CSV table of C-alpha atoms and ligand atoms in Angstrom, one decimal:
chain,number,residue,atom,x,y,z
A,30,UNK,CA,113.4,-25.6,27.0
A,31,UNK,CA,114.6,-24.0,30.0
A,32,UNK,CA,116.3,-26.2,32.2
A,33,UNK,CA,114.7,-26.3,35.8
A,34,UNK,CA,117.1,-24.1,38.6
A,35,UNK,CA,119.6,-26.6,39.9
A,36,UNK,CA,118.5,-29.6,37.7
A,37,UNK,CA,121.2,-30.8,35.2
A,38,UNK,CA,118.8,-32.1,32.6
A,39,UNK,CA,121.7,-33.3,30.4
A,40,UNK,CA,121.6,-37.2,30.1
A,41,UNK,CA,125.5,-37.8,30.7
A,42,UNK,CA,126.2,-40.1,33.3
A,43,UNK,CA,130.0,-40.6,32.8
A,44,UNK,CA,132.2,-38.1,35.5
A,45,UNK,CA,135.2,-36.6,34.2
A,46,UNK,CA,137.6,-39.1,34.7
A,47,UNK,CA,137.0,-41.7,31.9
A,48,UNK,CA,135.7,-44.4,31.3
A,49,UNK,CA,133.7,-46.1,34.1
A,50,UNK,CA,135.7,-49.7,35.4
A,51,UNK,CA,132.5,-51.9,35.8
A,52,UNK,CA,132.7,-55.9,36.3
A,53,UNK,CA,130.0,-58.1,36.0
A,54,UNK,CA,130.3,-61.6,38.4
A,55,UNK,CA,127.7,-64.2,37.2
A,56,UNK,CA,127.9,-62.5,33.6
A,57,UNK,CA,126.1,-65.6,31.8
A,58,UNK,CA,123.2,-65.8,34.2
A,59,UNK,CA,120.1,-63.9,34.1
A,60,UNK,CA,121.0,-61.2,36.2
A,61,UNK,CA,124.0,-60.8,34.2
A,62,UNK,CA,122.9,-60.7,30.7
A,63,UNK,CA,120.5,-58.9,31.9
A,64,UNK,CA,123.1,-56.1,33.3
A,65,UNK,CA,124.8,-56.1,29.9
A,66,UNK,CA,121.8,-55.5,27.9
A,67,UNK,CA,121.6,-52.4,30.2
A,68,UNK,CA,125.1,-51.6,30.0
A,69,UNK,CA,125.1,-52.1,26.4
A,70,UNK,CA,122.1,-49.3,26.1
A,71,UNK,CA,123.8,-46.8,28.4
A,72,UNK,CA,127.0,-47.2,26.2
A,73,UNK,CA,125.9,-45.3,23.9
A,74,UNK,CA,126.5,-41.6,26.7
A,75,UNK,CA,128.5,-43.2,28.8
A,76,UNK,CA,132.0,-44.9,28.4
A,77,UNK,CA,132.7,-48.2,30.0
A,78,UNK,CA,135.6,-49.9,30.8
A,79,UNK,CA,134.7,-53.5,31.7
A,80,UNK,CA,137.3,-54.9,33.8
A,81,UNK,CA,136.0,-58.3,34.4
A,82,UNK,CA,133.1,-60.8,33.2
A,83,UNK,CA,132.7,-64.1,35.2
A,84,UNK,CA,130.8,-67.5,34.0
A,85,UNK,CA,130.4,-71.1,34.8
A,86,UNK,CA,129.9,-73.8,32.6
A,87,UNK,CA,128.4,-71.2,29.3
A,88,UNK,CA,132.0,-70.5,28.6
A,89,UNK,CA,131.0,-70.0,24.5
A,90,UNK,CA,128.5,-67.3,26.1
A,91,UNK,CA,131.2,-65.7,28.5
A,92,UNK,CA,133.9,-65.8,25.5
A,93,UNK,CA,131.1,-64.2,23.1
A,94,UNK,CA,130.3,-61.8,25.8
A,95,UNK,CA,133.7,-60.9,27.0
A,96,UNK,CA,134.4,-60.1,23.1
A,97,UNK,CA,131.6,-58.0,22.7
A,98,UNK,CA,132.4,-56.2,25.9
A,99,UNK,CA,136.2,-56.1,25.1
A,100,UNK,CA,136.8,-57.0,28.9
A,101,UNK,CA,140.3,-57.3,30.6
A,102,UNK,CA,139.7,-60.8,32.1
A,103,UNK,CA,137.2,-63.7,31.8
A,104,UNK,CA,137.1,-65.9,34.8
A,105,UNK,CA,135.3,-69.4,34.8
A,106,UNK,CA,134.4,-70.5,38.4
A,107,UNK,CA,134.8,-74.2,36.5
A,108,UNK,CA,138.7,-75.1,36.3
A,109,UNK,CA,137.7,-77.8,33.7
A,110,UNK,CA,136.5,-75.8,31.4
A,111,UNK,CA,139.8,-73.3,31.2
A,112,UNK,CA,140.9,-74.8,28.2
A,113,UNK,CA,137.6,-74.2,26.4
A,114,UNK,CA,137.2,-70.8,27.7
A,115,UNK,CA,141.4,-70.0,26.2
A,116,UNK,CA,140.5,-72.0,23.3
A,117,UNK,CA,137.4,-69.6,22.6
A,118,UNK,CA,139.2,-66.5,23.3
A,119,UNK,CA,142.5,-66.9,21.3
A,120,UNK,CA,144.5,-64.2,19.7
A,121,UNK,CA,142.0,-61.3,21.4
A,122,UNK,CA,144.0,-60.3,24.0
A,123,UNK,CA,141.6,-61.4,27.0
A,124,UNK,CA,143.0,-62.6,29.6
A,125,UNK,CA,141.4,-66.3,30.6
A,126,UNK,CA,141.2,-67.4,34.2
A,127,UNK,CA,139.7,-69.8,35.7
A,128,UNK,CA,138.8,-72.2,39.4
A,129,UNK,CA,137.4,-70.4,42.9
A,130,UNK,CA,141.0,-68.2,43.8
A,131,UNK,CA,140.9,-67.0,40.2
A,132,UNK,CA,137.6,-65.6,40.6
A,133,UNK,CA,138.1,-63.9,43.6
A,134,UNK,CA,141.1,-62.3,42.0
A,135,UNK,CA,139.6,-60.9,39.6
A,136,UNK,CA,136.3,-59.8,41.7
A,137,UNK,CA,139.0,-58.0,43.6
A,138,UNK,CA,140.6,-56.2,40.8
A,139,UNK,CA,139.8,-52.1,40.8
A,140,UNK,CA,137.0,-50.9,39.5
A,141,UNK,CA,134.1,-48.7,40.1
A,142,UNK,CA,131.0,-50.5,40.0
A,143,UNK,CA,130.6,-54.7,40.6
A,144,UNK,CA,127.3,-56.5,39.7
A,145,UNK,CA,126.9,-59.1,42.1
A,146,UNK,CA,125.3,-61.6,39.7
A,147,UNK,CA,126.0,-65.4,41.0
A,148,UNK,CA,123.9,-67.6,42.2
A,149,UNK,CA,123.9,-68.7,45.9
A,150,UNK,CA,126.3,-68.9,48.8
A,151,UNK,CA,129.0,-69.6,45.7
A,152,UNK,CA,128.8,-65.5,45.2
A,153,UNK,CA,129.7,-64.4,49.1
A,154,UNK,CA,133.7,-64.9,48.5
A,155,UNK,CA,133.5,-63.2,45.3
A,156,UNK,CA,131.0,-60.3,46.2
A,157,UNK,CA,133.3,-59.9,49.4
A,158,UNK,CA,136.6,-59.5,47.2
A,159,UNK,CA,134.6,-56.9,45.2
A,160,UNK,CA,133.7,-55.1,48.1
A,161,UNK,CA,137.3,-55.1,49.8
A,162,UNK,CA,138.6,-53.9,46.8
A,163,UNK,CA,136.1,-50.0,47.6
A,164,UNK,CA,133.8,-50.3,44.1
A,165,UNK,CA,129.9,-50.1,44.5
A,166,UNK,CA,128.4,-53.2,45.0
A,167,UNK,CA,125.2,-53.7,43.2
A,168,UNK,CA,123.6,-56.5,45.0
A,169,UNK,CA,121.6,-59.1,43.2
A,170,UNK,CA,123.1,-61.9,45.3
A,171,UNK,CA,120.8,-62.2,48.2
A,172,UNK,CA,122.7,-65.2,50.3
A,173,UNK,CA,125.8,-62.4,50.9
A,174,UNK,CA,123.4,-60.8,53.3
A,175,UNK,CA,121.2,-63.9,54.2
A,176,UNK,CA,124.1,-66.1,55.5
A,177,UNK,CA,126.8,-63.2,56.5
A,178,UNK,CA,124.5,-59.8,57.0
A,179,UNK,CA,126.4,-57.8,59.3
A,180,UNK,CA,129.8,-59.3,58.3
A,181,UNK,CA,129.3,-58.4,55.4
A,182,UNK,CA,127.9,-55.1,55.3
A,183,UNK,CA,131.0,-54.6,57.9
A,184,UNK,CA,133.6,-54.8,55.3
A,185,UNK,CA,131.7,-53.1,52.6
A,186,UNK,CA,131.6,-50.2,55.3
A,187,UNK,CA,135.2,-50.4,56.4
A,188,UNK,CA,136.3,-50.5,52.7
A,189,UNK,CA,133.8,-47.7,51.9
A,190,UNK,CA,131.9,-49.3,48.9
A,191,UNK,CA,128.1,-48.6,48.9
A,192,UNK,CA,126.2,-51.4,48.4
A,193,UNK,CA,123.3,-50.7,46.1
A,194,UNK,CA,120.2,-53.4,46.2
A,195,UNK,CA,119.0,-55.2,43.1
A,196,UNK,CA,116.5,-57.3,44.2
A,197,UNK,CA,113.1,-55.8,42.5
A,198,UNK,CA,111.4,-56.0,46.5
A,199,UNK,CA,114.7,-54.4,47.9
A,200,UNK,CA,115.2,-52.0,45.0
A,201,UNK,CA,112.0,-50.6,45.4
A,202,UNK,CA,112.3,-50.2,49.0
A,203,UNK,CA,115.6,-48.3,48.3
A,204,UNK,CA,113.9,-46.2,46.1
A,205,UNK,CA,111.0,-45.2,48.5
A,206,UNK,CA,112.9,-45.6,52.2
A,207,UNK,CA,113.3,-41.8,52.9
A,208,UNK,CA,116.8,-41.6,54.2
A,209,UNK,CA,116.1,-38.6,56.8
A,210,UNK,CA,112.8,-40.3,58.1
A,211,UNK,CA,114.4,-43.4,59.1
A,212,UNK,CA,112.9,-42.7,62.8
A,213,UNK,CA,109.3,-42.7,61.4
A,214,UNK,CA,109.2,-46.4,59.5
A,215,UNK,CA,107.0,-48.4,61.1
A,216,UNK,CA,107.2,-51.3,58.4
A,217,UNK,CA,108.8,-52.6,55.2
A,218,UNK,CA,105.8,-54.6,53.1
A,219,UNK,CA,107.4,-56.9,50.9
A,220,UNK,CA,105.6,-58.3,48.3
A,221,UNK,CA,105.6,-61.5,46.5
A,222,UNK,CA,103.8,-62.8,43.4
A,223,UNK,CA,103.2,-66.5,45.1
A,224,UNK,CA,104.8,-68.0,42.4
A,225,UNK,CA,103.3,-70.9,40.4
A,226,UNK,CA,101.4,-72.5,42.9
A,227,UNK,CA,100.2,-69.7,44.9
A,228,UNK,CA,96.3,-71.4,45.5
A,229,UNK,CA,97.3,-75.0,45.3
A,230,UNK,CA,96.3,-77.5,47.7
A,231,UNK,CA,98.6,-78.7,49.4
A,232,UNK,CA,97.7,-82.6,48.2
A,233,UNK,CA,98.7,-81.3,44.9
A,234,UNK,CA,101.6,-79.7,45.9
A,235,UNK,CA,103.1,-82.9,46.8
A,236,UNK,CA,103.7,-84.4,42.9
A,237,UNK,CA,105.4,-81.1,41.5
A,238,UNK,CA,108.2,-81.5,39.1
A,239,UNK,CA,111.3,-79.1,39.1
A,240,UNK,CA,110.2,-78.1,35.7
A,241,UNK,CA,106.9,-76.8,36.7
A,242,UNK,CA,108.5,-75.3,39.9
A,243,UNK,CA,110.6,-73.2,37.7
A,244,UNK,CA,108.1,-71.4,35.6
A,245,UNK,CA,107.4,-68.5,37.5
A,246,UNK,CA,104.4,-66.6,36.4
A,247,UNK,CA,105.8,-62.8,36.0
A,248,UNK,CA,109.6,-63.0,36.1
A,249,UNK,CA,112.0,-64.4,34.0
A,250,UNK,CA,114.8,-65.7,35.9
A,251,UNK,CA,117.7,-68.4,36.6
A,252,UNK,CA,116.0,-71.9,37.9
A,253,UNK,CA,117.3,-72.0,41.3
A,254,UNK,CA,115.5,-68.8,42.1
A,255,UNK,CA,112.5,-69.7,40.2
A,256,UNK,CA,112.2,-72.8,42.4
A,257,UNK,CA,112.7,-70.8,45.5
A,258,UNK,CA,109.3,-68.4,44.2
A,259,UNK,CA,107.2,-71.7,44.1
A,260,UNK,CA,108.4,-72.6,47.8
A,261,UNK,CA,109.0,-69.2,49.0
A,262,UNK,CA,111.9,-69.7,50.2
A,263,UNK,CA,113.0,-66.6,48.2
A,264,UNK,CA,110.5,-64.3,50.1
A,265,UNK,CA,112.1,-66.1,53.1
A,266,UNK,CA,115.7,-64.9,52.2
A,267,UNK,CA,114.4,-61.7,51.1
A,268,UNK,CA,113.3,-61.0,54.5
A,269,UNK,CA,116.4,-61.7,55.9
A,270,UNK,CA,118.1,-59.7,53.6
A,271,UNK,CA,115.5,-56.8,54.2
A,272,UNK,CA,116.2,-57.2,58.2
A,273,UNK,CA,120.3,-56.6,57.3
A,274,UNK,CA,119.8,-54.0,54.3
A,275,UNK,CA,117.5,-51.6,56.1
A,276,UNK,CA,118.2,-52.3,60.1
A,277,UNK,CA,114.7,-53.4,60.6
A,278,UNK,CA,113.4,-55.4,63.6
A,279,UNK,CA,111.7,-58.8,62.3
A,280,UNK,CA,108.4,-57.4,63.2
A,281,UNK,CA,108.1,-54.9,60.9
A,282,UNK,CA,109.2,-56.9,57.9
A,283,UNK,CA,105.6,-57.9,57.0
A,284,UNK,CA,105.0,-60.3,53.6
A,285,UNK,CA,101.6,-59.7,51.0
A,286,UNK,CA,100.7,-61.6,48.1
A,287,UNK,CA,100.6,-59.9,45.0
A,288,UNK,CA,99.7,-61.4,42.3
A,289,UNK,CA,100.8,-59.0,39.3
A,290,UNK,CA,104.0,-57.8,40.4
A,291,UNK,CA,103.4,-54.8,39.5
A,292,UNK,CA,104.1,-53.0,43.3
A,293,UNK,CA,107.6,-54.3,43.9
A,294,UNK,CA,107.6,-53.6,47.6
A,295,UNK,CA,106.7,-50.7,49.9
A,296,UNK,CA,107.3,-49.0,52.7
A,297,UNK,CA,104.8,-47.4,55.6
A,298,UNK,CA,105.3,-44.4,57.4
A,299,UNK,CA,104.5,-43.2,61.4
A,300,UNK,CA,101.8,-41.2,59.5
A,301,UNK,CA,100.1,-43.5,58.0
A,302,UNK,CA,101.4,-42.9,54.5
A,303,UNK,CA,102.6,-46.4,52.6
A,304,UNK,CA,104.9,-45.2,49.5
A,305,UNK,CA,105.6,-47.8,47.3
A,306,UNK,CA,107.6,-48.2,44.0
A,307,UNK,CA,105.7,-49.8,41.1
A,308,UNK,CA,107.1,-51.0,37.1
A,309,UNK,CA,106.7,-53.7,34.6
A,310,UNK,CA,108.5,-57.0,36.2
A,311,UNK,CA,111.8,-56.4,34.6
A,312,UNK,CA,114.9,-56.4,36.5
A,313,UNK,CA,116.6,-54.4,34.1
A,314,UNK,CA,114.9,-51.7,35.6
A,315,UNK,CA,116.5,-52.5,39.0
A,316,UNK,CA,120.0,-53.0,37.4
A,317,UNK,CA,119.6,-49.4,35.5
A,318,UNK,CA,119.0,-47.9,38.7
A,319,UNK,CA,121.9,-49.4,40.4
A,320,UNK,CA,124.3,-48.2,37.3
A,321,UNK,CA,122.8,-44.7,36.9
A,322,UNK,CA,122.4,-43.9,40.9
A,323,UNK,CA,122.6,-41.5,42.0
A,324,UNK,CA,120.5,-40.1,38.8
A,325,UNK,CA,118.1,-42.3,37.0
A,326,UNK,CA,118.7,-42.8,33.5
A,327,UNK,CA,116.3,-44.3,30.5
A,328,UNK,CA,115.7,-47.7,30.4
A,329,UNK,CA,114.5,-49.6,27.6
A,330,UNK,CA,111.3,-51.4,29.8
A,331,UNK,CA,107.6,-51.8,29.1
A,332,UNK,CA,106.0,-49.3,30.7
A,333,UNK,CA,103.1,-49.4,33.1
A,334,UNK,CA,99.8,-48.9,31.6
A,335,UNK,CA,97.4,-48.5,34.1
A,336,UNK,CA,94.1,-49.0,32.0
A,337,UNK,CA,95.3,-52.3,30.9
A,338,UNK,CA,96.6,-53.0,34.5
A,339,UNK,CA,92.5,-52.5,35.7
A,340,UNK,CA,93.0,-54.4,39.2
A,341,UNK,CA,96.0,-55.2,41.8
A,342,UNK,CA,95.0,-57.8,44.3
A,343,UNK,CA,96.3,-58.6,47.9
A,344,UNK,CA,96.7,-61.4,49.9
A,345,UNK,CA,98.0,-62.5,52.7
A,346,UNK,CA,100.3,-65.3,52.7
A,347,UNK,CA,99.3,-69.0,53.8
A,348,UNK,CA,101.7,-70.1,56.0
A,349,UNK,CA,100.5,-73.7,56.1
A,350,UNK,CA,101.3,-73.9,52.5
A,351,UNK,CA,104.4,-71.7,52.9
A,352,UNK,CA,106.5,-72.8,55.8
A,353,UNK,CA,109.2,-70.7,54.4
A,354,UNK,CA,107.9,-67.4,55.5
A,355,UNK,CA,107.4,-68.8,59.3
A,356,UNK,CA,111.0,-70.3,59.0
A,357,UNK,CA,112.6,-67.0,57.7
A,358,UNK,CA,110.9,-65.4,60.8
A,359,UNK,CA,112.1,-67.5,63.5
A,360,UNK,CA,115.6,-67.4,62.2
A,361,UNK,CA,115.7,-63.8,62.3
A,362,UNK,CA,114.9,-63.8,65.9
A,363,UNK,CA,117.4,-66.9,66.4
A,364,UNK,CA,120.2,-64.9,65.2
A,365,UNK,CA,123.6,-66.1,65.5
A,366,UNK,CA,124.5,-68.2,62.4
A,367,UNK,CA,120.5,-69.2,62.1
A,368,UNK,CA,120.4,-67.4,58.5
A,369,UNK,CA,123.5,-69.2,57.2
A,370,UNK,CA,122.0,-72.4,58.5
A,371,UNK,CA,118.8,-71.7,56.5
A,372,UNK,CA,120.4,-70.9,53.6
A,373,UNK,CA,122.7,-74.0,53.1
A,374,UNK,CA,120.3,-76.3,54.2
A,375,UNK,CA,117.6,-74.7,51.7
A,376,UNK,CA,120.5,-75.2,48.9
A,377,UNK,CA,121.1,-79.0,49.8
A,378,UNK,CA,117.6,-79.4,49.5
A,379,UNK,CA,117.0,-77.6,46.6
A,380,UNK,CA,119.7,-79.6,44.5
A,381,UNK,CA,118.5,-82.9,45.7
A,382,UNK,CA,114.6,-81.6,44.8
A,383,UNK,CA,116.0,-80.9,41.4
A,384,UNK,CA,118.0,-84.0,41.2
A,385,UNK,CA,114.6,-85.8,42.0
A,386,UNK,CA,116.1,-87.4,45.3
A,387,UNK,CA,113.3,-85.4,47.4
A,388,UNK,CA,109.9,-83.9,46.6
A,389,UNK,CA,108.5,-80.3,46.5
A,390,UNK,CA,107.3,-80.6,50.3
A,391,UNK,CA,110.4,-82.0,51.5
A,392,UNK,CA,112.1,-78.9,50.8
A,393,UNK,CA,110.6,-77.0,53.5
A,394,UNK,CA,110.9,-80.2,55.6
A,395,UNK,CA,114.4,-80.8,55.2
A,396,UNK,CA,115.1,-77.3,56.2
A,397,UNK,CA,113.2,-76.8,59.8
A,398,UNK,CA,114.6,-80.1,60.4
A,399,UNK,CA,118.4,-78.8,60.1
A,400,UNK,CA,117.6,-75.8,61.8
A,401,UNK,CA,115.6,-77.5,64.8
A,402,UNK,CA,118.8,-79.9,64.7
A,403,UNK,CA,121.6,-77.5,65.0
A,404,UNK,CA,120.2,-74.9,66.5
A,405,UNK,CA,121.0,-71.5,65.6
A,406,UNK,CA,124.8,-71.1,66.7
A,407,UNK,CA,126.5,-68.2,68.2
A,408,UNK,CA,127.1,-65.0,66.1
A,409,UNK,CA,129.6,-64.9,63.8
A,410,UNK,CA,133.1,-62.9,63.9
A,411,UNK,CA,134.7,-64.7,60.9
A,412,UNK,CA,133.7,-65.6,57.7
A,413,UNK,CA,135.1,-68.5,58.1
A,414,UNK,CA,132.5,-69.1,60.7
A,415,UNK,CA,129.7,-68.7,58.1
A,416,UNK,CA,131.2,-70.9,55.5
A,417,UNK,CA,131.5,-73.9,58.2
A,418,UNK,CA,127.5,-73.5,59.2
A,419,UNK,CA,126.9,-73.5,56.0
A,420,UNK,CA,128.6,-76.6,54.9
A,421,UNK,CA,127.6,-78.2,58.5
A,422,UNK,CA,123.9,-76.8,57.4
A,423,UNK,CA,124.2,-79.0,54.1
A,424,UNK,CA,125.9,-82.6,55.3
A,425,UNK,CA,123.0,-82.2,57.8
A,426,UNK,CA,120.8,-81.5,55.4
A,427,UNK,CA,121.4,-84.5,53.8
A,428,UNK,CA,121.6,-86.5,56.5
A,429,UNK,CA,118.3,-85.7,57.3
A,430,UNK,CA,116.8,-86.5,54.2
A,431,UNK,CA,118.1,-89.6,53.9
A,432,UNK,CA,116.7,-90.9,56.7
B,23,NAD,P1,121.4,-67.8,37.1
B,23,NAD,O1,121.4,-69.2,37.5
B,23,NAD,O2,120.7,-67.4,35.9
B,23,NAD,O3,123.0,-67.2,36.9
B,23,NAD,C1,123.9,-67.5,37.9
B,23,NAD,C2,125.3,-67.0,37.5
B,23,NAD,O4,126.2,-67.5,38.5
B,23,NAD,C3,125.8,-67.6,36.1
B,23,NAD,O5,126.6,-66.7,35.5
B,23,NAD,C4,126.6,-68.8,36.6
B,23,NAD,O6,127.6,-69.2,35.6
B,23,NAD,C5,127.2,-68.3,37.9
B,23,NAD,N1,127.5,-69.4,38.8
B,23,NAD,C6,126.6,-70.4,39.1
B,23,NAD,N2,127.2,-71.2,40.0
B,23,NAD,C7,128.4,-70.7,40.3
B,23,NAD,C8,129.5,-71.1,41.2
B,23,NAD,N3,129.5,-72.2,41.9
B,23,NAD,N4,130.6,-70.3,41.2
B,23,NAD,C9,130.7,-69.2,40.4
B,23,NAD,N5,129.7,-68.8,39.6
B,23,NAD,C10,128.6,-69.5,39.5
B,23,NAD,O7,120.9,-66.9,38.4
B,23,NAD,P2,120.2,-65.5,38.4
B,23,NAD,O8,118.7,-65.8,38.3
B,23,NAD,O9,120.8,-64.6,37.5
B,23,NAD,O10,120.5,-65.1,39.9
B,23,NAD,C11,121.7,-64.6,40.4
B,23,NAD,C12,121.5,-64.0,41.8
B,23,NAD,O11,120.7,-62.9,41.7
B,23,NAD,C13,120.9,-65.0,42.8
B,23,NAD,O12,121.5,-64.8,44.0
B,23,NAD,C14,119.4,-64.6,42.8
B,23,NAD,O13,118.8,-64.9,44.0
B,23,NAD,C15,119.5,-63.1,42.6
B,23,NAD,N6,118.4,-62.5,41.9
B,23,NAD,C16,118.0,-62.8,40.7
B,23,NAD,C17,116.9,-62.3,40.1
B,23,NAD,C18,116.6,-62.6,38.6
B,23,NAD,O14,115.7,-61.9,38.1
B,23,NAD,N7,117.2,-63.6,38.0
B,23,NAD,C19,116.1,-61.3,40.8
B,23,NAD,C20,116.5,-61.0,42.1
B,23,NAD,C21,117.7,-61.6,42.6
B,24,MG,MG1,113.2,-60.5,44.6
């Protein structure tokens, strides 16, 4: 077949320089096997070179992986579980690291595309080495941009990496945000699938276990985020990280319930026109994008069928319910260090919600409480800044609960 003029139809993805140097931070976790399993299905056109693979307390997983993957170093952010993680990977050649420093050394080490895979504020040093280091930086970690936003996306300018989102919401929005119409976006829709409880009462609410919280009805992902769908607090950080990705005002960052997940965000237009990106709820589809850009590439994902589909539904959000939303919202216009507060005090709470210290409702709670408590702080010019709201965001977090 004749080959449309100016389209390379081939499907080789690799440039002429070798391999490609990928690293994988948060390897073990959902995101991260996830980004394997695409990596693995791309290996077979395009070389890799994977330069690091980063873990926790799964170091048989990260050893298993990191053997599979034949990577240069496997880091454990866990310094007690070094030993296991050497013991596991003796006599291949890989080197073993492990403990906070060791991390960030090896986040930092070159190469040419960094999934940014762990969980929570935990990922901002790490993400940041990546992205001082020049690779692209494909963003799953939302709390980089919640709690540091323009900080952040100040070194990944100055170092030159492009930071590619991974979020589904902030994917999609990538994919449909027309770069040379930036003038004419009136609003970026995000959706969100309400999670597990979306038409509760609020009575009911109340008695939720962490278990229930964390089975989300679409998406398959790590708990803490699964818990965060049933509260919405990860729509809340998602707008926040929407406001820094895409230089939006708060007020156009509007939130619709969505039941299927099948529209993973949109974005409408001066003209009327709403474009929106649409797939099976599979993140591997997000993660392929952010390896293949600027092509796309096959990805091995259910596809859409749109008989089956027969209805989308829309809702708007109950706030009442959802104090998240309103929370995110004010922060935004807070400013200063009002989305780092946010963020560490919804972490505090979430641990002691899944530690069974607070209930479901006391979330939320403990959250506007810490903000209303602190206040939102001046703006950041350090990191350093960041990482003392956030740890003044938790003690008060607890504080507060406790009482
Ligand atoms: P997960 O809990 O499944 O995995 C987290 C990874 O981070 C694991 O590899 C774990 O070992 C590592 N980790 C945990 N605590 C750490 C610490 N203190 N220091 C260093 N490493 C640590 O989480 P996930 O669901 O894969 O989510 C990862 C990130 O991606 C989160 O920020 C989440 O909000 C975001 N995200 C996830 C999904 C998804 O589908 N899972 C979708 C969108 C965004
Ligand atoms: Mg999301």
């Amino acid at each position: 077949m004749q080959a449309l003029a100016g389209i390379d139809d081939s499907e080789e993805l690799s440039s002429v320089s070798g391999p490609r140097r990928v690293t994988v931070l948060g390897a073990t976790g959902s995101i991260g096997r996830n980004t394997l399993d695409v990596i693995r299905h791309f290996s077979a056109r395009e070389d890799f070179r994977v330069v690091a693979l980063t873990g926790m307390a799964n170091v048989e997983l990260l050893a298993a992986q990191a053997i599979e993957f034949g990577a240069e170093i496997a880091v454990t952010a866990d310094e007690e579980k070094y030993h296991a993680l050497k013991a596991a990977l003796a006599g291949t050649g890989i080197e073993v690291a492990a403990g906070s420093l060791a991390l960030e050394e090896a986040a930092s080490r070159p190469s040419d595309w960094v999934m940014a895979g762990i969980v929570g504020i935990a990922g901002l040093a790490p993400t940041l080495a990546a992205a001082r280091a020049g690779g692209t930086i494909a963003l799953a970690n939302k709390e980089c941009l919640v709690s540091a936003g323009d900080l952040f996306l100040a070194e990944c300018a100055s170092s030159g990496s492009a930071v590619l989102p991974v979020d589904s919401e902030h994917n999609a929005i990538f994919q449909v945000l027309e770069q040379n119409q930036r003038h004419a976006v009136e609003r970026i829709i995000l959706t969100a699938s309400g999670g597990p409880f979306r038409d509760w009462p609020m009575a009911r609410m109340a008695d939720v276990t962490p278990q229930s919280a964390a089975a989300h009805p679409n998406w398959s992902m790590g708990m803490k985020i699964s818990i965060d769908s049933a509260t919405m607090f990860n729509k809340a950080l998602e707008m926040i990280e929407a406001r820094h990705l895409f230089a939006v005002e708060p007020g156009q960052i509007e939130v619709v319930i969505h039941p299927q997940s099948v529209i993973h965000s949109m974005v409408g237009y001066a003209d009327g026109s709403v474009l929106a990106q649409m797939g099976s709820p599979d993140m591997r589809t997000a993660i392929g994008f952010a390896l293949a850009w600027p092509r796309r590439a096959h990805v091995p994902v259910e596809r859409l069928d749109f008989a089956k589909l027969s209805r989308l539904d829309f809702e708007a959000p109950d706030e009442q319910r959802f104090p998240a939303l309103r929370l995110a919202r004010e922060a935004m216009t807070a400013g200063g260090l009002a989305g780092a507060i946010l963020n560490g005090a919804k972490e505090a709470a979430l641990d002691a919600f899944i530690e069974g210290k607070i209930g479901f409702l006391d979330i939320a709670r403990a959250v506007e409480d810490t903000l209303d408590h602190l206040g939102p702080g001046e703006e950041p010019d350090t990191l350093e800044a960041v990482f003392e709201a956030d740890r003044s965001a938790r003690e008060t977090a607890l504080k507060l609960m406790v009482a």
